[in-house]
PDB file of C-alpha atoms in Angstrom:
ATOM      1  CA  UNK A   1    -101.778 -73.026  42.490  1.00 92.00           C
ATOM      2  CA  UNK A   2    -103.223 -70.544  44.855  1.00 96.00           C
ATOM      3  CA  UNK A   3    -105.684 -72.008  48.337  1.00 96.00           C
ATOM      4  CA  UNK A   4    -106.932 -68.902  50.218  1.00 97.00           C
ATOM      5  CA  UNK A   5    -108.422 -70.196  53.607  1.00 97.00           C
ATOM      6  CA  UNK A   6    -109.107 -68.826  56.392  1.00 98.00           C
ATOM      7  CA  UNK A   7    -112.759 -66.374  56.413  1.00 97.00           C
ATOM      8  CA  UNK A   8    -116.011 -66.438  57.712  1.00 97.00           C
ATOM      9  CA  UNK A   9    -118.598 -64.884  59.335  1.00 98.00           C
ATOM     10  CA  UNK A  10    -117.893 -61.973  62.117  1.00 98.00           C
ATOM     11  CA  UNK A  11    -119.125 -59.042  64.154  1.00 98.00           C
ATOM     12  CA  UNK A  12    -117.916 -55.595  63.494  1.00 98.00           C
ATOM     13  CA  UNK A  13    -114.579 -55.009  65.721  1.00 98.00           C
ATOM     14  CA  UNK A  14    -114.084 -58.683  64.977  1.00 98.00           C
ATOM     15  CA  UNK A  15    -110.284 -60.118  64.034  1.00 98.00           C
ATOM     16  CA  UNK A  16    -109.750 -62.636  60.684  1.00 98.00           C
ATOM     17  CA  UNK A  17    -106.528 -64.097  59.330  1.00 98.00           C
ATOM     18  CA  UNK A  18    -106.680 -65.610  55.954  1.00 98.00           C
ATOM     19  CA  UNK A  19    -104.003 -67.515  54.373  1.00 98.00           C
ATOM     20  CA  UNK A  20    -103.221 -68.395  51.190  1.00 98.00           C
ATOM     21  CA  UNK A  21    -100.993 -71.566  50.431  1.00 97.00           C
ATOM     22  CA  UNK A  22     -99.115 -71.611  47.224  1.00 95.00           C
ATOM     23  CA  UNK A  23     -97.772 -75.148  45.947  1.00 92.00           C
ATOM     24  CA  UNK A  24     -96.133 -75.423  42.012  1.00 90.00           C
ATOM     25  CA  UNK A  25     -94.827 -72.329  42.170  1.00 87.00           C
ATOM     26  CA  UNK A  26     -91.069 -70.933  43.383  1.00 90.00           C
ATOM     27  CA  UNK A  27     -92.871 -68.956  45.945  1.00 91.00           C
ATOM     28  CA  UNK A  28     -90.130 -66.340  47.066  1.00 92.00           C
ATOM     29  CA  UNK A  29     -89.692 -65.434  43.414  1.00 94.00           C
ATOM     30  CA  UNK A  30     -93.737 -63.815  43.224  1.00 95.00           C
ATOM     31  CA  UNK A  31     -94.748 -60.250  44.624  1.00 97.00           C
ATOM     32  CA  UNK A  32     -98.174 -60.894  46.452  1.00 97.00           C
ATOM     33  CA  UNK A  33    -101.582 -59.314  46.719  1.00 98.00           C
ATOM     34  CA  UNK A  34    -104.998 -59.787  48.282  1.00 98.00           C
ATOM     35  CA  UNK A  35    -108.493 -58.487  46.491  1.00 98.00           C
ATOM     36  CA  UNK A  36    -111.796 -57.971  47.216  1.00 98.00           C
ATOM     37  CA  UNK A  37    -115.141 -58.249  45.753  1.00 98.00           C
ATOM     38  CA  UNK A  38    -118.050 -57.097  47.170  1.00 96.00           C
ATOM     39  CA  UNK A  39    -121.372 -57.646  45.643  1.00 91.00           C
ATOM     40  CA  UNK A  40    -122.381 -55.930  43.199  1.00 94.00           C
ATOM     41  CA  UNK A  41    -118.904 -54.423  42.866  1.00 96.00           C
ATOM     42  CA  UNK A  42    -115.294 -54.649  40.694  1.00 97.00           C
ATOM     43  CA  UNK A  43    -112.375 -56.395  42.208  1.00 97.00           C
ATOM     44  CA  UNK A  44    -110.791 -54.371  44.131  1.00 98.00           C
ATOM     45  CA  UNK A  45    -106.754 -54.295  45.401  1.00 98.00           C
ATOM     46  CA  UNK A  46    -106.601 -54.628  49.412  1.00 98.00           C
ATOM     47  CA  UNK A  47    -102.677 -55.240  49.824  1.00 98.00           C
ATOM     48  CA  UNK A  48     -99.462 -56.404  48.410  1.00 98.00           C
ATOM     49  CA  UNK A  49     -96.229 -57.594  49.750  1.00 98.00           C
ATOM     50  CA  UNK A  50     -92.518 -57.667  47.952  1.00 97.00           C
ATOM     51  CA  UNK A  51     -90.805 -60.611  47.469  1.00 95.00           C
ATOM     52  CA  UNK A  52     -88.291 -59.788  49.965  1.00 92.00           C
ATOM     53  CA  UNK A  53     -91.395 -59.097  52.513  1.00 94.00           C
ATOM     54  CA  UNK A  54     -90.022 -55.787  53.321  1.00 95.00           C
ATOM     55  CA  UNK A  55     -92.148 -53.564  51.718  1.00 97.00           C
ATOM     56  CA  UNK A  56     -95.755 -53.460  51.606  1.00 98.00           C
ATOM     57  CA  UNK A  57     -98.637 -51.124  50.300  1.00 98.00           C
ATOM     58  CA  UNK A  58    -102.755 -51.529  51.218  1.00 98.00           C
ATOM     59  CA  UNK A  59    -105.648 -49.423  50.087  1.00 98.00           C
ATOM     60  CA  UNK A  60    -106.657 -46.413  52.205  1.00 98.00           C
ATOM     61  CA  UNK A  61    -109.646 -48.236  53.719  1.00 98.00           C
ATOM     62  CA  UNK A  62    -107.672 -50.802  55.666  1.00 98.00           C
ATOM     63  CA  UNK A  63    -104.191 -48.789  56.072  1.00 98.00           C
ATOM     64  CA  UNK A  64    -103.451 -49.452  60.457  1.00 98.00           C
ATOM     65  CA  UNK A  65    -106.276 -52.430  60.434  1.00 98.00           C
ATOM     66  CA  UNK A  66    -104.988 -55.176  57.681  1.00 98.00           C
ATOM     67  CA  UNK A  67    -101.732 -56.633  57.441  1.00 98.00           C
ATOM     68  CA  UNK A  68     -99.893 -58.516  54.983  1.00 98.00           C
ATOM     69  CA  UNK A  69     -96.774 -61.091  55.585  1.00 98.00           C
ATOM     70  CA  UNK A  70     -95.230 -63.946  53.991  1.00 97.00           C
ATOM     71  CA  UNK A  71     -94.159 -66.583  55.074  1.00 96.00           C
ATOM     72  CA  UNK A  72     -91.459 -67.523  52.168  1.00 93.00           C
ATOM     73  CA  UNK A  73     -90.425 -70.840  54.067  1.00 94.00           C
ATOM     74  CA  UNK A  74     -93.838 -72.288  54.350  1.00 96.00           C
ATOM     75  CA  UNK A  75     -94.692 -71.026  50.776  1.00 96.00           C
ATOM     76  CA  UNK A  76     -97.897 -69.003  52.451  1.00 97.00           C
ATOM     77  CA  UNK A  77     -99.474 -65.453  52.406  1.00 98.00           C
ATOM     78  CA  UNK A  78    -100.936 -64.118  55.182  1.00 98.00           C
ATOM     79  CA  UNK A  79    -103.688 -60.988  55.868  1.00 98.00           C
ATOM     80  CA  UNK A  80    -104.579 -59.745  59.278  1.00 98.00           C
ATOM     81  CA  UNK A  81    -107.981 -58.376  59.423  1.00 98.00           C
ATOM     82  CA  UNK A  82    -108.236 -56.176  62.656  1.00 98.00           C
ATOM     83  CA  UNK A  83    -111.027 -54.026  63.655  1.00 98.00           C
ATOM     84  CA  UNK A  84    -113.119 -55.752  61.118  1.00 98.00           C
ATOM     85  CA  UNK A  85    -116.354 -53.474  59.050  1.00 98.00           C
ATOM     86  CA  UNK A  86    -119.435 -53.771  57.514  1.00 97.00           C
ATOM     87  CA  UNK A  87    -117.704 -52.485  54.130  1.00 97.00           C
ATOM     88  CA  UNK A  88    -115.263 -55.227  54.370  1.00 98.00           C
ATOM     89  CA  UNK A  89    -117.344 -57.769  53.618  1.00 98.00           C
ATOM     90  CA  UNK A  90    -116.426 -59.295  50.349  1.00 98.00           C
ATOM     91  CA  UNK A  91    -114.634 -62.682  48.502  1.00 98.00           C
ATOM     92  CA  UNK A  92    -111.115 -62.297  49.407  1.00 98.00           C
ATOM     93  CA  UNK A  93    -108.725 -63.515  46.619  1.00 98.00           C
ATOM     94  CA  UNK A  94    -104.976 -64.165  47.280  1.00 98.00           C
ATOM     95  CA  UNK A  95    -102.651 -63.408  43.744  1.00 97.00           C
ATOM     96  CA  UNK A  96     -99.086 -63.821  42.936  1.00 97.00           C
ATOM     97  CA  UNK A  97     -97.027 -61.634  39.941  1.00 96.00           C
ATOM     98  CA  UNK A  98     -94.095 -63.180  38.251  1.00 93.00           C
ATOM     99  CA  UNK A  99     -91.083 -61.101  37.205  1.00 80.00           C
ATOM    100  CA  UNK A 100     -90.761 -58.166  39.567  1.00 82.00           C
ATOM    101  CA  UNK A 101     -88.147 -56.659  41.245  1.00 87.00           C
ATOM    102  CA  UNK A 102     -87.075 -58.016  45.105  1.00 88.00           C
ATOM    103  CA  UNK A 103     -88.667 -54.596  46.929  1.00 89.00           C
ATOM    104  CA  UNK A 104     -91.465 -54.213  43.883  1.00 93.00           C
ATOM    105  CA  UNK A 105     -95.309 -54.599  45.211  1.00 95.00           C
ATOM    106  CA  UNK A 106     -98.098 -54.359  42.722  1.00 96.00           C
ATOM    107  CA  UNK A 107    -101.404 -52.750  43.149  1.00 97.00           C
ATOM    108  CA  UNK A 108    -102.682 -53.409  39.625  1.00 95.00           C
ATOM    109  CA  UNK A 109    -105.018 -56.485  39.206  1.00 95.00           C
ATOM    110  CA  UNK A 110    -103.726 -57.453  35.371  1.00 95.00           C
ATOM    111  CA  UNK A 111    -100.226 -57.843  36.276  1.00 95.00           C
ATOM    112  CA  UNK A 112    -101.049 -60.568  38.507  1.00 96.00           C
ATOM    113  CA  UNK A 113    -100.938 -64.365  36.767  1.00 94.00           C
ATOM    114  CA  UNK A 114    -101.939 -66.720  39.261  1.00 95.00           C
ATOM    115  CA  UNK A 115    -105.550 -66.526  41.635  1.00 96.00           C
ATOM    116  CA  UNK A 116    -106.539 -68.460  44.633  1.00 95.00           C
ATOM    117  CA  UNK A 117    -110.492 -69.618  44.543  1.00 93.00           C
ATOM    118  CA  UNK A 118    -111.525 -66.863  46.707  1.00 93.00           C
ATOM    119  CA  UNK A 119    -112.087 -66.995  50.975  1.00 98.00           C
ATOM    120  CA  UNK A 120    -115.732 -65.208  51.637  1.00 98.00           C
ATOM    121  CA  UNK A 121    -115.426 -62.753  54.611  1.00 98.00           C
ATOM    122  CA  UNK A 122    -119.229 -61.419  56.278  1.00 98.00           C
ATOM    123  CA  UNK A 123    -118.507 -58.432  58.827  1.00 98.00           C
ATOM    124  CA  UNK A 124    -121.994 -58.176  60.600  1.00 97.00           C
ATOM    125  CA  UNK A 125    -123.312 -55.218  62.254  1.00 93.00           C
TER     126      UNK A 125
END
């Protein structure tokens, strides 16, 4: 099970940090993402982190303002929202993928298995 915590509403420029705690799961043994949804729009793919934690991809639009970390110990996902937008408003979901490789992230939403509930982030201008 998947609890992403953590948004709310901000001002443009604005910092966020959502978590995500995972409990039932063997937590160092998933790759991990974040998604979006805006409204009116698909589910998009924001980030994803390795299992190790040493590798890590995001989406153009937040490359050098979002980042991703684990926290393997504490069985939580993080994601750093700097230098927040107006476009970045959406439902943030938090995802874990079973099976991959120790450096493998995943960018593709169907080869994830488990979802948190969803954190709703609102970027004012």
């Amino acid at each position: 099970q998947l609890q992403a915590s953590g948004g709310g509403l901000v001002q443009a420029g604005d910092s966020l940090r959502l978590s995500c705690a995972a409990s039932g799961i063997t937590f160092s043994a998933y790759v991990l993402g974040w998604f979006r949804r805006a409204p009116g729009k698909e589910r998009e793919f924001v980030a994803t982190i390795s299992r190790s934690g040493d590798r890590t991809d995001y989406t153009d639009s937040v490359k050098g303002r979002f980042t991703i970390s684990r926290d393997n110990a504490k069985n939580t996902l993080y994601l750093q929202m700097n230098s927040l937008k107006p476009e970045d408003t959406a439902a943030y979901y938090c995802a874990a993928k079973f099976g991959a490789g120790y450096w493998t992230t995943s960018r593709s939403l169907g080869e994830y298995n488990y979802w948190g509930q969803g954190t709703q982030v609102t970027v004012s201008s």
